Amino acid sequence: MRKVKVIIMSCSIVLAGLGFAANASAQCSRETLQKLADTYVQAQTTGKATMLPLAANASYAENDQKMDIAKGVLAGPLKVDFTRSFYDTTQCATFTEVVAATDPHPYVIHTRIEATKDGKSASKIESVVTDAGDWVFGATEHLNVTKVEKWDEIPAAKRDTREAIKAAADAYLNNWGDPALPVPHGTPCSRLEGRTSTAARNPEGQACTMGAFPQKLNVTNRRYVIDETIGAVSIFHNFPWIDSGIPTDPGTPAAQSFRVEGGKNRYIHEVTVCTTPGCGRGAPGGQRGQGGPRGQGGQPAQGGQAAPAGQ
């Protein structure tokens, strides 16, 4: 009888453990992360940072500068024209692209949120906030392209693994340091860099390949959000060399987001911050905003800016 009791107790413990494991893995659900990302968009739209559920000791940063969340771009309402979000249930994180083209102060913002284990609160929020004077900035042009792209759910049988999605995106950035490294671009493939889209060259062609930079670049400080459901990954990092107003390394805050299909890049989006208009490369085409709370910056760039070699 005692042996039977032990077996029953052991089975109960195992079953309880399995239930706990299932609950633990399901705590950070896609739906919970979606709610968190939606709340972030609402907070930005209304200018009410207090709407965001923050964990104890949560941090907030814009363009790699830590600050009070109520004193940055979330300090005032923003007319948001378009958003797209990714949900990473493995590491409990979200990514959101925000395009505010018709706001009096246009922005394109990439925001990465690390959530608590249950996915309900934000423990770390970091945004790459671009406006007039940043690298080839143009919110209207960016909006016109991103809103018609297809980033829908990929059938389960055709989804790439996290490793394959990450590898395709990393290859793109690694190629900046070694142009001989292959990059798995699909056909079609297009790149949206600020206001400039390579899709205009050949909508059905492969227009993502870049020429070599004047020097080999080491892209550091990479932070990821990976969403296998839609084959997407966002990489926040430091972009070396591009900003002539600061030292080459580590570079300036930037973010790339990728849509990967069948292990190959389909779409690439880039936003890059400049300390001087146009990063000091080519015609500035507008003045850089002054930073801080929204409303202190300038108007969107109107002129052209030189791109790295091969773009």
Coordinates of C-alpha atoms in Angstrom, one line a residue:
M1 CA 0.0 0.0 0.0
R2 CA 2.8 2.3 0.9
K3 CA 4.4 1.6 -2.5
V4 CA 1.2 2.5 -4.2
K5 CA 1.0 5.7 -2.3
V6 CA 4.5 6.6 -3.3
I7 CA 3.7 5.9 -6.9
I8 CA 0.5 8.0 -6.8
M9 CA 2.4 10.8 -5.1
S10 CA 5.2 10.7 -7.6
C11 CA 2.7 10.7 -10.5
S12 CA 1.0 13.7 -8.9
I13 CA 4.2 15.6 -8.6
V14 CA 5.2 14.8 -12.2
L15 CA 1.7 15.9 -13.4
A16 CA 1.9 19.0 -11.3
G17 CA 5.4 19.7 -12.6
L18 CA 4.1 19.3 -16.2
G19 CA 1.2 21.6 -15.5
F20 CA 3.6 24.2 -14.0
A21 CA 5.9 23.9 -17.0
A22 CA 3.0 24.3 -19.4
N23 CA 1.8 27.4 -17.4
A24 CA 5.3 28.8 -17.3
S25 CA 5.7 28.5 -21.0
A26 CA 2.3 29.9 -21.7
Q27 CA 2.6 32.8 -19.3
C28 CA 4.4 35.0 -21.8
S29 CA 1.8 34.4 -24.5
R30 CA 1.5 36.2 -27.9
E31 CA -1.8 37.7 -26.8
T32 CA -0.3 39.1 -23.6
L33 CA 2.6 40.6 -25.5
Q34 CA 0.2 42.0 -28.1
K35 CA -1.7 43.8 -25.3
L36 CA 1.6 45.3 -24.0
A37 CA 2.6 46.5 -27.4
D38 CA -0.9 47.9 -28.0
T39 CA -0.8 49.7 -24.7
Y40 CA 2.6 51.3 -25.8
V41 CA 1.0 52.6 -29.0
Q42 CA -1.9 54.0 -27.0
A43 CA 0.5 55.7 -24.6
Q44 CA 2.3 57.2 -27.5
T45 CA -0.9 58.3 -29.3
T46 CA -2.3 60.0 -26.2
G47 CA 1.0 61.2 -24.7
K48 CA 0.3 59.4 -21.4
A49 CA 3.4 57.4 -20.5
T50 CA 1.6 56.4 -17.2
M51 CA -0.6 54.0 -19.3
L52 CA 2.4 51.7 -19.7
P53 CA 2.6 49.0 -17.0
L54 CA 6.2 49.2 -15.7
A55 CA 7.9 46.6 -13.6
A56 CA 9.9 47.7 -10.5
N57 CA 13.2 49.3 -11.5
A58 CA 12.1 49.4 -15.2
S59 CA 14.4 51.4 -17.5
Y60 CA 13.6 53.7 -20.5
A61 CA 16.0 55.0 -23.1
E62 CA 15.8 56.9 -26.3
N63 CA 18.7 56.7 -28.8
D64 CA 20.8 54.9 -26.1
Q65 CA 20.2 57.7 -23.6
K66 CA 18.5 56.6 -20.4
M67 CA 15.8 59.1 -19.3
D68 CA 12.6 59.6 -17.4
I69 CA 9.9 58.0 -19.6
A70 CA 7.6 61.0 -19.0
K71 CA 10.2 63.4 -20.5
G72 CA 10.9 61.8 -23.9
V73 CA 8.8 61.4 -27.0
L74 CA 6.1 59.9 -24.9
A75 CA 5.7 63.3 -23.1
G76 CA 3.1 64.5 -25.6
P77 CA 0.4 63.0 -27.9
L78 CA 1.5 61.9 -31.4
K79 CA -0.7 61.4 -34.4
V80 CA 0.3 57.9 -35.3
D81 CA -0.5 56.8 -38.9
F82 CA 0.8 53.3 -38.8
T83 CA 2.3 50.7 -36.5
R84 CA 3.6 47.1 -36.9
S85 CA 4.6 44.9 -34.0
F86 CA 6.5 41.7 -33.5
Y87 CA 6.0 39.4 -30.5
D88 CA 8.9 37.2 -29.1
T89 CA 7.4 34.7 -26.8
T90 CA 10.7 33.0 -26.2
Q91 CA 12.4 36.0 -24.5
C92 CA 9.2 37.9 -23.6
A93 CA 9.8 40.9 -25.8
T94 CA 8.0 43.1 -28.3
F95 CA 9.1 45.3 -31.2
T96 CA 6.9 48.1 -32.7
E97 CA 7.5 50.3 -35.7
V98 CA 5.7 53.7 -35.3
V99 CA 5.2 56.0 -38.2
A100 CA 3.9 59.5 -37.5
A101 CA 3.9 61.2 -40.9
T102 CA 1.0 63.6 -40.5
D103 CA 1.9 64.8 -37.0
P104 CA 3.1 68.4 -36.9
H105 CA 6.5 66.9 -35.8
P106 CA 6.9 63.8 -38.0
Y107 CA 8.7 60.8 -36.6
V108 CA 9.6 57.2 -37.4
I109 CA 10.3 55.3 -34.2
H110 CA 11.4 51.7 -33.5
T111 CA 10.7 50.5 -30.0
R112 CA 11.9 47.4 -28.3
I113 CA 10.3 46.3 -25.0
E114 CA 11.6 43.6 -22.7
A115 CA 8.7 42.3 -20.6
T116 CA 8.5 40.4 -17.3
K117 CA 8.1 36.7 -17.4
D118 CA 4.3 36.9 -17.5
G119 CA 4.5 39.4 -20.4
K120 CA 2.3 41.9 -18.6
S121 CA 4.8 44.6 -17.5
A122 CA 7.7 46.3 -19.2
S123 CA 11.1 45.9 -17.5
K124 CA 13.1 47.6 -20.3
I125 CA 12.0 50.0 -23.0
E126 CA 14.4 51.4 -25.6
S127 CA 13.5 53.4 -28.7
V128 CA 15.4 54.6 -31.8
V129 CA 13.6 57.9 -32.4
T130 CA 14.3 59.5 -35.8
D131 CA 13.1 62.8 -37.1
A132 CA 14.2 65.7 -39.3
G133 CA 18.0 65.5 -40.1
D134 CA 18.4 61.9 -39.2
W135 CA 19.7 59.5 -41.9
V136 CA 17.6 59.9 -45.1
F137 CA 14.6 60.8 -42.9
G138 CA 11.2 61.0 -44.5
A139 CA 8.1 59.9 -42.6
T140 CA 5.7 60.3 -45.5
E141 CA 7.7 58.2 -47.9
H142 CA 8.4 55.6 -45.2
L143 CA 4.7 55.4 -44.5
N144 CA 3.7 55.0 -48.1
V145 CA 6.0 52.0 -48.5
T146 CA 5.6 50.2 -45.1
K147 CA 1.8 50.2 -45.1
V148 CA 1.5 48.2 -48.3
E149 CA 4.2 45.6 -47.5
K150 CA 3.0 42.1 -46.6
W151 CA 4.2 41.0 -43.1
D152 CA 1.3 38.6 -42.4
E153 CA 1.4 35.3 -40.5
I154 CA 3.3 32.5 -42.2
P155 CA 1.7 29.0 -42.2
A156 CA 3.2 26.9 -39.4
A157 CA 4.6 24.3 -41.8
K158 CA 6.5 27.0 -43.7
R159 CA 7.9 29.0 -40.8
D160 CA 11.6 29.3 -40.3
T161 CA 13.3 28.6 -37.0
R162 CA 14.5 31.4 -34.7
E163 CA 18.0 30.4 -35.6
A164 CA 17.4 30.7 -39.4
I165 CA 15.6 34.1 -39.0
K166 CA 18.4 35.5 -36.9
A167 CA 21.1 34.1 -39.2
A168 CA 19.6 35.8 -42.3
A169 CA 19.5 39.1 -40.5
D170 CA 22.9 38.8 -38.9
A171 CA 24.4 37.9 -42.3
Y172 CA 23.3 41.3 -43.6
L173 CA 25.1 43.2 -40.8
N174 CA 28.1 40.8 -40.8
N175 CA 28.6 41.6 -44.5
W176 CA 29.3 45.2 -43.5
G177 CA 32.5 43.9 -41.9
D178 CA 33.4 41.4 -44.6
P179 CA 31.8 42.1 -48.0
A180 CA 32.8 38.6 -49.1
L181 CA 30.3 37.0 -46.7
P182 CA 27.2 35.8 -48.5
V183 CA 23.8 37.3 -47.5
P184 CA 20.7 35.2 -48.1
H185 CA 18.4 37.7 -49.9
G186 CA 15.3 36.3 -51.6
T187 CA 13.7 37.4 -54.8
P188 CA 11.9 39.8 -54.5
C189 CA 13.8 41.7 -51.7
S190 CA 13.6 45.4 -51.0
R191 CA 15.1 47.7 -48.4
L192 CA 13.4 50.7 -46.8
E193 CA 16.0 53.1 -45.4
G194 CA 14.5 56.2 -44.0
R195 CA 12.5 57.6 -47.0
T196 CA 14.4 55.6 -49.6
S197 CA 13.0 52.3 -50.9
T198 CA 14.9 50.1 -53.2
A199 CA 11.6 48.5 -54.3
A200 CA 11.3 51.3 -56.8
R201 CA 14.2 49.9 -58.8
N202 CA 12.5 46.6 -59.5
P203 CA 9.5 45.6 -57.4
E204 CA 9.8 41.9 -58.3
G205 CA 13.6 41.8 -58.2
Q206 CA 16.3 41.4 -55.6
A207 CA 17.3 45.0 -54.6
C208 CA 18.7 44.4 -51.1
T209 CA 22.4 43.7 -51.9
M210 CA 24.6 46.6 -50.8
G211 CA 28.0 47.6 -52.1
A212 CA 31.0 47.7 -49.8
F213 CA 31.4 50.5 -47.3
P214 CA 34.7 52.5 -47.5
Q215 CA 35.9 50.5 -44.5
K216 CA 35.1 47.3 -42.7
L217 CA 32.4 47.9 -40.0
N218 CA 32.0 46.0 -36.8
V219 CA 28.3 46.2 -35.8
T220 CA 28.1 45.9 -32.0
N221 CA 25.6 45.9 -29.2
R222 CA 23.0 43.8 -31.0
R223 CA 19.7 43.3 -29.3
Y224 CA 17.0 41.1 -30.9
V225 CA 13.3 40.6 -31.0
I226 CA 12.4 37.4 -33.0
D227 CA 8.9 36.5 -34.1
E228 CA 8.7 33.1 -35.9
T229 CA 5.0 33.5 -36.6
I230 CA 5.5 36.3 -39.1
G231 CA 9.2 35.5 -39.9
A232 CA 10.4 38.8 -38.4
V233 CA 13.4 40.0 -36.4
S234 CA 14.4 43.4 -35.2
I235 CA 18.0 44.2 -34.3
F236 CA 18.9 47.3 -32.3
H237 CA 22.6 48.0 -32.6
N238 CA 25.3 50.7 -33.0
F239 CA 26.0 51.7 -36.6
P240 CA 29.7 52.5 -37.0
W241 CA 31.2 55.1 -39.4
I242 CA 27.9 56.5 -40.8
D243 CA 27.8 59.5 -38.5
S244 CA 30.7 61.8 -39.3
G245 CA 30.1 63.8 -36.2
I246 CA 31.2 61.1 -33.8
P247 CA 34.0 58.5 -33.7
T248 CA 33.6 55.5 -36.1
D249 CA 33.2 53.1 -33.2
P250 CA 30.9 52.2 -31.6
G251 CA 28.8 54.4 -33.8
T252 CA 25.3 55.8 -33.6
P253 CA 22.0 54.2 -32.5
A254 CA 20.2 52.3 -35.3
A255 CA 17.7 49.6 -35.8
Q256 CA 17.0 47.1 -38.6
S257 CA 13.9 45.0 -38.9
F258 CA 13.7 42.0 -41.3
R259 CA 11.0 39.9 -42.8
V260 CA 12.5 36.5 -43.6
E261 CA 10.8 33.9 -45.8
G262 CA 12.3 30.5 -46.5
G263 CA 15.5 31.5 -44.8
K264 CA 15.9 34.5 -47.1
N265 CA 15.4 38.3 -46.5
R266 CA 12.2 39.7 -48.1
Y267 CA 12.0 43.2 -46.5
I268 CA 14.6 45.2 -44.6
H269 CA 13.8 48.4 -42.7
E270 CA 16.4 50.8 -41.2
V271 CA 16.2 53.8 -39.0
T272 CA 19.5 55.6 -38.0
V273 CA 20.1 58.5 -35.7
C274 CA 22.4 61.4 -36.7
T275 CA 24.1 63.8 -34.4
T276 CA 24.5 66.3 -37.3
P277 CA 22.1 66.8 -40.2
G278 CA 22.3 63.9 -42.6
C279 CA 25.1 62.4 -40.4
G280 CA 27.3 65.0 -42.1
R281 CA 27.3 63.1 -45.4
G282 CA 26.0 64.9 -48.4
A283 CA 23.3 67.6 -48.4
P284 CA 21.7 67.8 -45.0
G285 CA 18.3 68.5 -46.4
G286 CA 16.8 69.9 -43.2
Q287 CA 17.7 70.6 -39.7
R288 CA 18.0 68.1 -36.9
G289 CA 15.5 68.3 -34.1
Q290 CA 16.7 69.4 -30.7
G291 CA 15.7 66.2 -28.9
G292 CA 13.9 66.1 -25.6
P293 CA 10.1 66.3 -25.4
R294 CA 8.3 66.3 -28.8
G295 CA 7.5 69.7 -30.3
Q296 CA 11.1 71.0 -29.8
G297 CA 12.4 69.5 -33.1
G298 CA 12.4 70.8 -36.7
Q299 CA 10.5 69.8 -39.8
P300 CA 11.2 66.8 -42.0
A301 CA 14.1 66.8 -44.4
Q302 CA 13.3 67.9 -47.9
G303 CA 16.6 67.5 -49.7
G304 CA 18.8 64.5 -50.7
Q305 CA 21.5 62.9 -48.7
A306 CA 24.4 60.7 -49.8
A307 CA 24.1 57.0 -49.1
P308 CA 26.9 54.6 -48.4
A309 CA 28.6 53.0 -51.3
G310 CA 26.4 50.7 -53.4
Q311 CA 23.0 52.1 -52.2

